[in-house]
Amino acid sequence: MKSFFEVLEHLYKKVLLGATLENDIHDYIFYLNPAFSDQDYSTTASSECSHTFGVQGTREPSSVSLATISGAPVCLKRHSEMGSAREIMLLQLTVIRVMVTRILSVKTEFHAREKYREIIKILLKSSDIDSKLTCMFQNSDKLLSHMAAKCLALLLYFQLREKITLSNSWISFCQKNLSEYSESDKVVYCLWTLTAIIKEIFKDTCSQKTEILKQFLTPFHTIFEVFYNSLFSQHFENHQDTSKIVNSLICFLELLELLIASRIHLKLHFTCQRILFLKPSYVLDVITWPVQAFVKRKFIVFIKKCLLRKVGEDLCQEWVPASVLPDHHLHVDLLALADAVLQAVDLGLLRTLSVHGKPSCFGGDEVQPGSERVPGPDHVILRAASLLIIKSLEIKFQNCASANEMKVDLQRFMSELLTFLKPHLKPSLQSHSQCEWLSRVFIEQDDDMLEAAKASLGIYLKLTREHEATESLTQEKEMWNHHTHENGYNPHCIFLFLLKNIGFDSTVLLDFLISSETCFLEYFVRYLKLLQKDWDNFFTICKNFDVTESKDSVNICGCIFSLVQDRSSNQTEPSPLAALGSHRNAHACISWVSHASSEPLDQVVMSEETHVTLQANGLSPPRASQSLVDYDSSDDSEVESTDQRLSSSKTTSLHQEAMKKIQDTVGTSRDKKEISLEPPSRPLVPRESNTPFSVDCDIAPNKIVSGVGISYRTVKCFEELQGAIYRLQKKNLFPYNPTALLKLLKHIKAIYNKSMNHL
């Protein structure tokens, strides 16, 4: 004979598999109706839960094979210990959850799904299960309370899907507990349940999402605003048990994010979806509270996602991006939020942020005994705060017509931001490269880095249009260019620092272009259009980069020279030094030290001029990254091999010997060389085969070959990217039509060649 628990376990296994149930519906309802323990609910008002200890109109199971227990669920305590009763109740809630999930799944067999649907409908009508689960929120057993909330959320969503009127008792329960903030656990469970229901609406594949959400929000849209005012008007320092208000803040923040996401993606308009934009200072004030660092981090990241229109993106990936869906009212609300952020920064928001707290990691923020904590700031807060300011400025400037006002605001806020960032950037920013802040801050977060770069480019383009309309003198243009560098938003510098960080690797750019997780395509196209019009300014900046890197390389090469001399004098075999100019720093002087200390120094150190000349002649030092595009057949590979052999045969013996030495030292070689879309009829840079190796590394700026260096590497990277895109397009592997992008890249190459001809 089977026990009550065994019957439930058997039922759970069948529902989990989506199997059709053979017995009478009322037999299953008898076993699924939750029962309460008097001990756990001794403090519960009898008016709330007295009717939950039985099922009116239900009968005992008639099937002998289904069960042998003759008592109703109210008698469970008599037949089992309290531990067993708890396990039975948890299993009941689990079976209900799985059954509702099976109903909502299109993969469930039709007859099985209809049987499940009928069981749940009768359970909702006959047992008043909504009230029972609501009462469980007050249970001292947190696991049971949590399971009850999850089960209730699914049942409520099922009612919305089936167009069944929601339980008045549950609506009243939520309205009562959200009418004002209290430290009761019931508030948290109300918020959690509401959030879970909206998540289910987002995840559903049905076409009536907007109608379902409208039906759900109608009873609550006014009470949310009341709770918003009540919660954020609390004085955090006055609470003895701060964990209660922290839980409420986190739960309500998640609900708030879903409400805003539903406005953006479901095109629904309720007042409760605009609460943040109507009163943004309430949320911004939380950042200044003496609350835990993780709470501040969550709020800053939340506001950042709102400004970027990325709220709820993890639930809305299958839809059209929000940025292509114009919404005038949302635009006005974002402007209000951006103004509130800038006003808070003006009042000292950044000065109240502490970024020296414990950094959060996947394994927690506690260091194991015997381990050392790596010192450093909280980069999550640094990135979010930076993006808050730069995006808020972009949004504000889109609605501003005064060039002078924009310049004043930009200088004030960027000065505030750079002052905030500089103490946390090691090594510190140089006075001549303020624009490097962006790539330094966002180096570990590609999507945020590209959002910041795009926003910075938008600010530059807006100011440039206004500036060109009012000023045209050469001196004023120079002052304008100085202003862009001084305030760290010159688009050419920002893009060049980005390329340096990725080692001028075209495969990384290709990865960005293919990925749907960043805005690189939009940013890249806008920048290439600017580059076409502003090539002279770009070229001037490239020369400044080359001069700066040449000065750096003198110091680097001097250090290596001293190191080699010291080791030679000690007659100790030196260990190979790693190639300077790594994936992230790309120094102009790339040096190698051989294994043998007796080798001449002119074979150890290679100057910038020779390195770039080798590149121009078809020789390039080994690269750490491999090509992103694999060949489907040997035909493509043979074309490249032939092209490489022809190119290599034209090089001088000096270059071949130098490259052999480099390859022997580093221990790697490049077997394949990317072919471009249209191989140039002439080299991008004139050959300088007679250029000698530099022995003393004393590189003067006037000795740099015109057009060689940063500008050459940039155009070469574009050329490789163009070829890779073309090959993918030929094989129908590129995710969208790249014709316009290829034209832009081709035009940039033509501009470069033209500028080289005039030198």
Short mmCIF file of C-alpha atoms in Angstrom, two decimals, residues 355-356 374-379 382 418-430 436-437 439-444 501 584-585:
data_model
loop_
_atom_site.label_atom_id
_atom_site.label_comp_id
_atom_site.label_asym_id
_atom_site.label_seq_id
_atom_site.Cartn_x
_atom_site.Cartn_y
_atom_site.Cartn_z
CA VAL A 355 35.10 52.90 -4.85
CA HIS A 356 37.54 51.35 -2.40
CA VAL A 374 44.26 42.35 -4.92
CA PRO A 375 44.12 46.08 -4.23
CA GLY A 376 42.19 48.31 -6.56
CA PRO A 377 38.98 50.25 -7.02
CA ASP A 378 35.52 48.91 -7.79
CA HIS A 379 35.61 49.10 -11.59
CA LEU A 382 33.84 53.54 -12.10
CA LEU A 418 38.30 63.17 -14.84
CA THR A 419 39.04 64.46 -11.34
CA PHE A 420 37.01 61.54 -9.97
CA LEU A 421 38.76 58.96 -12.17
CA LYS A 422 42.42 60.03 -12.06
CA PRO A 423 43.24 58.75 -8.54
CA HIS A 424 42.01 55.28 -9.57
CA LEU A 425 43.83 54.98 -12.92
CA LYS A 426 47.28 53.47 -12.59
CA PRO A 427 49.50 54.56 -14.25
CA SER A 428 47.98 58.03 -14.17
CA LEU A 429 46.71 59.79 -17.27
CA GLN A 430 49.24 61.97 -19.06
CA GLU A 436 42.80 57.73 -22.91
CA TRP A 437 40.48 57.71 -19.88
CA SER A 439 39.74 52.95 -22.96
CA ARG A 440 41.39 52.69 -19.54
CA VAL A 441 38.14 52.72 -17.57
CA PHE A 442 36.18 50.40 -19.87
CA ILE A 443 38.96 48.00 -20.87
CA GLU A 444 37.19 45.02 -19.25
CA ASN A 501 44.14 48.20 -26.85
CA ARG A 584 47.01 46.15 -24.86
CA ASN A 585 49.95 48.61 -25.07
#
